[in-house]
Coordinates of C-alpha atoms in Angstrom, one line a residue:
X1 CA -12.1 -16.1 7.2
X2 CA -13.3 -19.2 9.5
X3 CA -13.0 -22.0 10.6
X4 CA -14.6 -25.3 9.1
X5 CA -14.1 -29.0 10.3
X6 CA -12.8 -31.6 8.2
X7 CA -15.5 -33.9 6.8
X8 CA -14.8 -37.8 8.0
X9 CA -11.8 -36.8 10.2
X10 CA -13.7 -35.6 13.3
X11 CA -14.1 -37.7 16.4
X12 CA -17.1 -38.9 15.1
X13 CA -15.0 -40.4 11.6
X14 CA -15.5 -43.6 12.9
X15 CA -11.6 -44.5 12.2
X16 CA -10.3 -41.8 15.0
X17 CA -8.5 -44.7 17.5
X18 CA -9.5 -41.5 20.1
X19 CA -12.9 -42.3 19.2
X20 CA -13.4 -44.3 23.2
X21 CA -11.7 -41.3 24.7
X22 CA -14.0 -39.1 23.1
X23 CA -17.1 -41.2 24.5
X24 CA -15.8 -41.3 27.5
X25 CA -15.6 -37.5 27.4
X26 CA -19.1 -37.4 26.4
X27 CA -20.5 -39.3 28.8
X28 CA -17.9 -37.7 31.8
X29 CA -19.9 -35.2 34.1
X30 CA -18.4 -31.7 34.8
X31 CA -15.7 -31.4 37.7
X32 CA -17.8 -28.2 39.0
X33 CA -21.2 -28.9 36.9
X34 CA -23.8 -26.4 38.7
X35 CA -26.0 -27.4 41.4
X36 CA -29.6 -28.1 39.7
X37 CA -28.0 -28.2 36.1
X38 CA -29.8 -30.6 33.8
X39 CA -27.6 -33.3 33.0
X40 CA -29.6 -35.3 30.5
X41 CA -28.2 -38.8 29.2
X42 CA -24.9 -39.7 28.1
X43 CA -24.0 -38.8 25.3
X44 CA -25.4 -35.1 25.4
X45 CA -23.4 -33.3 27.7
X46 CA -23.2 -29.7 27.0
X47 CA -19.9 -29.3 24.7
X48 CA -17.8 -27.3 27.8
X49 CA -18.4 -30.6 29.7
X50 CA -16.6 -32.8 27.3
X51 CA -13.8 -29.9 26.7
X52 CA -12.8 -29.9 29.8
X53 CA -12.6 -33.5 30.3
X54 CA -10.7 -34.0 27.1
X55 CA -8.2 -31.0 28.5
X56 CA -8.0 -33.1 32.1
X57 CA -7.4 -36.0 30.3
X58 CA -4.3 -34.4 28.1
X59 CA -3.0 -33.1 31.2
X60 CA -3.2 -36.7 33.1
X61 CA -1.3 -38.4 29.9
X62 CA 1.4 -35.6 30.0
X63 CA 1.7 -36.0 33.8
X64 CA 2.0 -39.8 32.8
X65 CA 4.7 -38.7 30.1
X66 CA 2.3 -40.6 27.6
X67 CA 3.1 -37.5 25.2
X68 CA 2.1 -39.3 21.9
X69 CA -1.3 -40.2 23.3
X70 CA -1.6 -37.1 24.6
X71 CA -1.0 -34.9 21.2
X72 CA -3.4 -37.8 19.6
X73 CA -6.3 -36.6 22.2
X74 CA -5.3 -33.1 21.9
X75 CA -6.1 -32.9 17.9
X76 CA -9.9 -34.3 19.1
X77 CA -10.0 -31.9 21.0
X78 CA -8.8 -29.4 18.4
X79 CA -11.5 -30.6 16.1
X80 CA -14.2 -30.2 18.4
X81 CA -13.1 -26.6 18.9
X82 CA -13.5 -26.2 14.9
X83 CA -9.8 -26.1 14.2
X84 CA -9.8 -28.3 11.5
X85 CA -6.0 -29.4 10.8
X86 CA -4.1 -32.1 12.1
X87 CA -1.1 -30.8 11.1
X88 CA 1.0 -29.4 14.0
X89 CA 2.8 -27.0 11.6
X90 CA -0.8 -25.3 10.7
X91 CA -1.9 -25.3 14.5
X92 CA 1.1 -23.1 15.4
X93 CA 0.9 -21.0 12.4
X94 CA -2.2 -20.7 10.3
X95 CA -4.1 -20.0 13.4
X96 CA -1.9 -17.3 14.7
X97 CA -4.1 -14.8 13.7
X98 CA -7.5 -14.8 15.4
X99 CA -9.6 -12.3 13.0
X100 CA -13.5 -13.2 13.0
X101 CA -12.4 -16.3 15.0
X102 CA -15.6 -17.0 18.3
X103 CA -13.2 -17.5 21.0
X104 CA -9.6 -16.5 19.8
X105 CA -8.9 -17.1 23.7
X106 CA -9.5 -20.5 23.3
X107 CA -7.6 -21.1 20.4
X108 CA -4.3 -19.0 21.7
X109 CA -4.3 -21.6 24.8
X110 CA -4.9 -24.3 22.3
X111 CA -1.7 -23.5 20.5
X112 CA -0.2 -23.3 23.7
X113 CA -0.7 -26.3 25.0
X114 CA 0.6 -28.2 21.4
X115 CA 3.5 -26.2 21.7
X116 CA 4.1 -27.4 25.2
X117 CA 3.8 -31.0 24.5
X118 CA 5.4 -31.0 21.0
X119 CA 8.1 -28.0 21.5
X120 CA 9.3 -27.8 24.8
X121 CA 11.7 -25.5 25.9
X122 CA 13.4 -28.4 28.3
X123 CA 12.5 -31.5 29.4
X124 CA 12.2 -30.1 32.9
X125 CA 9.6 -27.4 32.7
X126 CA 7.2 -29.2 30.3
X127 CA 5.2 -30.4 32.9
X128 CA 4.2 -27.3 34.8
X129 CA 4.0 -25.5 31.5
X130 CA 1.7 -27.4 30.3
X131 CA -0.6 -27.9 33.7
X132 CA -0.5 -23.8 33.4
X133 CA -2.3 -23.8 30.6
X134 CA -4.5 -26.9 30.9
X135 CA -5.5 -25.1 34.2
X136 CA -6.4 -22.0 32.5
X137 CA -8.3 -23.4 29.5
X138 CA -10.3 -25.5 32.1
X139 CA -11.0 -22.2 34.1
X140 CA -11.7 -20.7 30.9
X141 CA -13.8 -23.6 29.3
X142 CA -15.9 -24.0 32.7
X143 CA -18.2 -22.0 34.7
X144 CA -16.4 -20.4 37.4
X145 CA -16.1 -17.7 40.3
X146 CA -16.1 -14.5 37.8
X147 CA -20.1 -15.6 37.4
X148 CA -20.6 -15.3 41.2
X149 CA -21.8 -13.2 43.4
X150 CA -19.8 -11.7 46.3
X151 CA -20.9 -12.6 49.9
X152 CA -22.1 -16.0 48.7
X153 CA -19.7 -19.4 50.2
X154 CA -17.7 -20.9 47.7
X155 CA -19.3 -23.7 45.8
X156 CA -22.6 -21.8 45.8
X157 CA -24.5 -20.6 43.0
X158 CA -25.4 -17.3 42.4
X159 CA -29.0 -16.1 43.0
X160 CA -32.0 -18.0 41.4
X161 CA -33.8 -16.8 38.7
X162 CA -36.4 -16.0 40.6
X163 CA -34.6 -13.3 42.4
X164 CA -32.6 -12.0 40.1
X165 CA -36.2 -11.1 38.1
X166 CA -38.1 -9.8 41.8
X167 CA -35.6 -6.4 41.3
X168 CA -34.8 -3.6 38.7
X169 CA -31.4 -4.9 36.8
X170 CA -28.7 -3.5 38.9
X171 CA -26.4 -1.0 36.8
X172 CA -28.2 -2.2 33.7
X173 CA -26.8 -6.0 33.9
X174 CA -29.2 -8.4 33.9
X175 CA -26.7 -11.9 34.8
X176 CA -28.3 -14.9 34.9
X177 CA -25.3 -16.7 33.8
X178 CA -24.6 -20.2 35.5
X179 CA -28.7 -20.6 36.3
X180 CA -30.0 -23.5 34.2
X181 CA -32.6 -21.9 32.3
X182 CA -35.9 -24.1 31.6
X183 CA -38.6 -23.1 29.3
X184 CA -40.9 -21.6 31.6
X185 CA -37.6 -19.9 32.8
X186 CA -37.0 -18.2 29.1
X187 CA -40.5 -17.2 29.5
X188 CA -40.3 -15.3 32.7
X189 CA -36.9 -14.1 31.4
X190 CA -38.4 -12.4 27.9
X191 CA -41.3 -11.3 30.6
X192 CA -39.1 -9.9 32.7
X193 CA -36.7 -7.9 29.7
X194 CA -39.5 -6.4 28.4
X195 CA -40.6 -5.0 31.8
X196 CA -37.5 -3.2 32.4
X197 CA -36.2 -2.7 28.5
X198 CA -35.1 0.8 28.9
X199 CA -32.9 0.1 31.7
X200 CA -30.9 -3.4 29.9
X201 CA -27.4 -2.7 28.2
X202 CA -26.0 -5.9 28.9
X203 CA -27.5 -9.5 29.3
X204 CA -25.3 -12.2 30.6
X205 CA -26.8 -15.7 29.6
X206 CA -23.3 -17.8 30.4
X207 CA -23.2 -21.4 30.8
X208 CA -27.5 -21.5 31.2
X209 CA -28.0 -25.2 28.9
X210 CA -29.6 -22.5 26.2
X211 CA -30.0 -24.1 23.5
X212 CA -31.5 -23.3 19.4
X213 CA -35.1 -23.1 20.5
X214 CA -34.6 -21.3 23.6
X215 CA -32.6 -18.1 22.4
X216 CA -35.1 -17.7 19.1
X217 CA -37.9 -17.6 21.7
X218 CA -35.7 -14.8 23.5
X219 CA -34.5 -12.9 20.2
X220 CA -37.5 -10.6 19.1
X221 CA -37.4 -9.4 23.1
X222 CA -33.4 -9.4 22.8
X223 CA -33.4 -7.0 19.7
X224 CA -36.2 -4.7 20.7
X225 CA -33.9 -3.2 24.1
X226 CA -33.1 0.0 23.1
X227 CA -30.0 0.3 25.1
X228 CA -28.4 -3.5 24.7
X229 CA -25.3 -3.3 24.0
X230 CA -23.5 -6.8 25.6
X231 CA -24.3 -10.1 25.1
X232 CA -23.1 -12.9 26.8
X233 CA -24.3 -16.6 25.2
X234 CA -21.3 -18.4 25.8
X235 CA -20.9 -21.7 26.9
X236 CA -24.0 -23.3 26.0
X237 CA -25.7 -25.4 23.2
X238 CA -26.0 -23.3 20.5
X239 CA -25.5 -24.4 16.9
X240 CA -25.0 -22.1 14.1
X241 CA -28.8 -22.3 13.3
X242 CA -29.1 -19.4 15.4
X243 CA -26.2 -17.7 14.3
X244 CA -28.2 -17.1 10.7
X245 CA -30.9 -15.6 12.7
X246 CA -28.6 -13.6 14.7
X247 CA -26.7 -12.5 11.5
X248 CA -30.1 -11.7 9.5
X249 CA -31.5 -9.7 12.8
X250 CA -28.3 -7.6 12.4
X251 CA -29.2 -6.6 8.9
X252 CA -32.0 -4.7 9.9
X253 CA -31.3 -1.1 12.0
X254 CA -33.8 -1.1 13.8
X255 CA -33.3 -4.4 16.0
X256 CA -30.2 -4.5 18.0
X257 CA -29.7 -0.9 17.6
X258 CA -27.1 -0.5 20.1
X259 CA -25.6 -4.0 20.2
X260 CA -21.3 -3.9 20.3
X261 CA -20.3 -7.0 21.2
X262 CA -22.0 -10.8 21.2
X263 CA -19.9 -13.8 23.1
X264 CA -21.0 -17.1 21.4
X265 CA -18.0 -19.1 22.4
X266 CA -17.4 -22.3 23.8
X267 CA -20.9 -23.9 22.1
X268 CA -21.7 -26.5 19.6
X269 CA -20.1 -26.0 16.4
X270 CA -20.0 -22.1 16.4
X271 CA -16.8 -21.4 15.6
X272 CA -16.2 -18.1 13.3
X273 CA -18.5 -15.1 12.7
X274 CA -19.7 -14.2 9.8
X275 CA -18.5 -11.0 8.1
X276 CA -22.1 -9.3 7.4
X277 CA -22.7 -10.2 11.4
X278 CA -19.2 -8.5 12.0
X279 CA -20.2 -5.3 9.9
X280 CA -23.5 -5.4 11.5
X281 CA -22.3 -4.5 14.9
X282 CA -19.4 -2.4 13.6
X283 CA -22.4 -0.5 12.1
X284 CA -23.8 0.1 15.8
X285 CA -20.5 1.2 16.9
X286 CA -18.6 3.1 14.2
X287 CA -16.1 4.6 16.5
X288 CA -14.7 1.1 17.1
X289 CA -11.4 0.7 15.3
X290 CA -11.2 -2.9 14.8
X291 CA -14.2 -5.6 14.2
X292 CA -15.7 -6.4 17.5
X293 CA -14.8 -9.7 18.1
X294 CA -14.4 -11.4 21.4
X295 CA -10.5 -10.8 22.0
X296 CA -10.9 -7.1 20.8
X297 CA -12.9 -6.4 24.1
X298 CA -9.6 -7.6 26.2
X299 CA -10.1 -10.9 27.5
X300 CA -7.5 -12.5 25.5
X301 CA -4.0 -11.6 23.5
X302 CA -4.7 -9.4 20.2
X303 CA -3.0 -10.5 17.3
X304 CA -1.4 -7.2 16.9
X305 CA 0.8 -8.3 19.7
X306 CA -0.5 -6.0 22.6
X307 CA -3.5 -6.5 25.2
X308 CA -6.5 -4.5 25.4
X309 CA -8.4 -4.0 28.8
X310 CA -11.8 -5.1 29.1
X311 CA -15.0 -3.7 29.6
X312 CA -14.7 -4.3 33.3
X313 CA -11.0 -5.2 33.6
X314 CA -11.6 -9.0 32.9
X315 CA -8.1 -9.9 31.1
X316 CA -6.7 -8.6 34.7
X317 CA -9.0 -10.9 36.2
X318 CA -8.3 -13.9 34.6
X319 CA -4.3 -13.7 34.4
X320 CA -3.8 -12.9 38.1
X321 CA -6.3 -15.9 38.5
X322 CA -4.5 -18.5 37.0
X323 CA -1.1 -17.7 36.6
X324 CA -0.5 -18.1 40.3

């Protein structure tokens, strides 16, 4: 059903010879880190931060044509993602299917990029092959300009919190996603939620340094909006603590009683969903076919083979974005 990492073989076994690349990662500050964001000491970067220096580090050593030590970093990187094998065989196959899986988008670039480096097609397109997809899992791994709003020059956040919380949510989205959130943030936030409850559907908490402590103080507010029905928590520090919380909270009707979907990609060692959280949202929307999980609202490549638009056309979004 899930994913689970391999006990003494992670890039913290002690015997990994990647184990001073993955320091270095942990200690590496992001590319486009966001202006304010807490960057605490090294050693406890927020898990995108060391993804997507691992993934600029792959692409370096393939540029290099260092392609052993480059497949060597890349199955870190696959354990810290939660895809537990080593075996290249597995990577391409067992994981074809992304059912209950956090972020299947993740994983599909994942298994292209080992098939880039350990199958190319010929010796002359493996490069920009495999910068394509290093370049879209670090878009996709990363904050970037889809949590932005228009009007605003490039390399500038989005509104503070302090604006976004002065106004009525607009359309019933409440984005604070890319604002560092500090405690007394979470508090005005929950504040602020419970003011305007009967106008939230959809909360967008992306890439905010939330961690454990922070989204239990949020939940009880979270599950009472009557009309919630997105939530966006990826990219962030999150554990699978909360995820018990989130999957008992689901249990009950009355909390989260519109919910559909729930993004908790790209965090600490969240890496599938459990099925009585999967049947508690498909309780909340029957009329959904399949479970929904992150690639069945259209950001990513469903297994069946076909795509699926988005809520708001995001697939589009991100393919014309980095294919060019």
């Amino acid at each position: 059903m899930g994913t689970k990492q391999t006990k003494g073989a992670g890039p913290d076994g002690g015997s990994n010879p990647w184990q001073g690349a993955w320091r270095r990662a942990q200690c590496a500050l992001p590319l486009r880190a966001p202006a304010g964001a807490p960057r605490g000491s090294c050693g406890t970067p927020a898990p995108y931060q060391r993804r997507v220096e691992m993934v600029q580090e792959v692409l370096l050593m393939a540029r290099q044509g260092r392609q052993a030590d480059a497949s060597e970093l890349l199955k870190v990187l696959r354990q810290d993602l939660g895809m537990e094998s080593t075996s290249l065989d597995d990577v391409l196959y067992r994981y074809a299917s992304f059912r209950n899986l956090v972020d299947p988008i993740t994983h599909d670039l994942i298994l292209g990029l080992a098939r880039c480096i350990h199958c190319p097609k010929t010796e002359g397109d493996v490069l920009s092959a495999t910068e394509k997809v290093c370049r879209q899992l670090t878009y996709h791994l990363s904050p970037h300009s889809r949590w932005r709003k228009p009007g605003h020059h490039k390399g500038h956040l989005q509104v503070s919190l302090k604006v976004v919380v002065s106004s009525p949510p607009a359309g019933g989205t409440v984005d604070i996603s890319g604002i560092p959130l500090s405690p007394q943030d979470v508090v005005q936030l929950a504040s602020y939620l419970s003011q305007h409850s009967g106008e939230v559907s959809s909360v967008e908490l992306a890439f905010t340094e939330l961690t454990d402590e922070a989204l239990l103080a949020l939940l009880d507010t979270l599950s009472a909006l009557p009309h919630l029905e997105s939530l966006s928590l990826n990219g962030n520090r999150l554990t699978c603590h909360v995820l018990r919380h989130l999957t008992d909270a689901l249990k009950d009707p009355a909390t989260f009683p519109t919910l559909a979907w729930v993004d908790l990609g790209n965090n600490v060692d969240i890496f599938s969903l459990p099925q009585p959280f999967l049947l508690g949202l498909r309780k909340r929307c029957p009329k959904q076919g399949n479970l929904p999980t992150i690639q069945e609202q259209g950001e990513g490549p469903c297994s069946s083979g076909h795509r699926t638009e988005g809520r708001s056309g995001d697939l589009l979004e991100w393919t014309v974005g980095q294919d060019g």
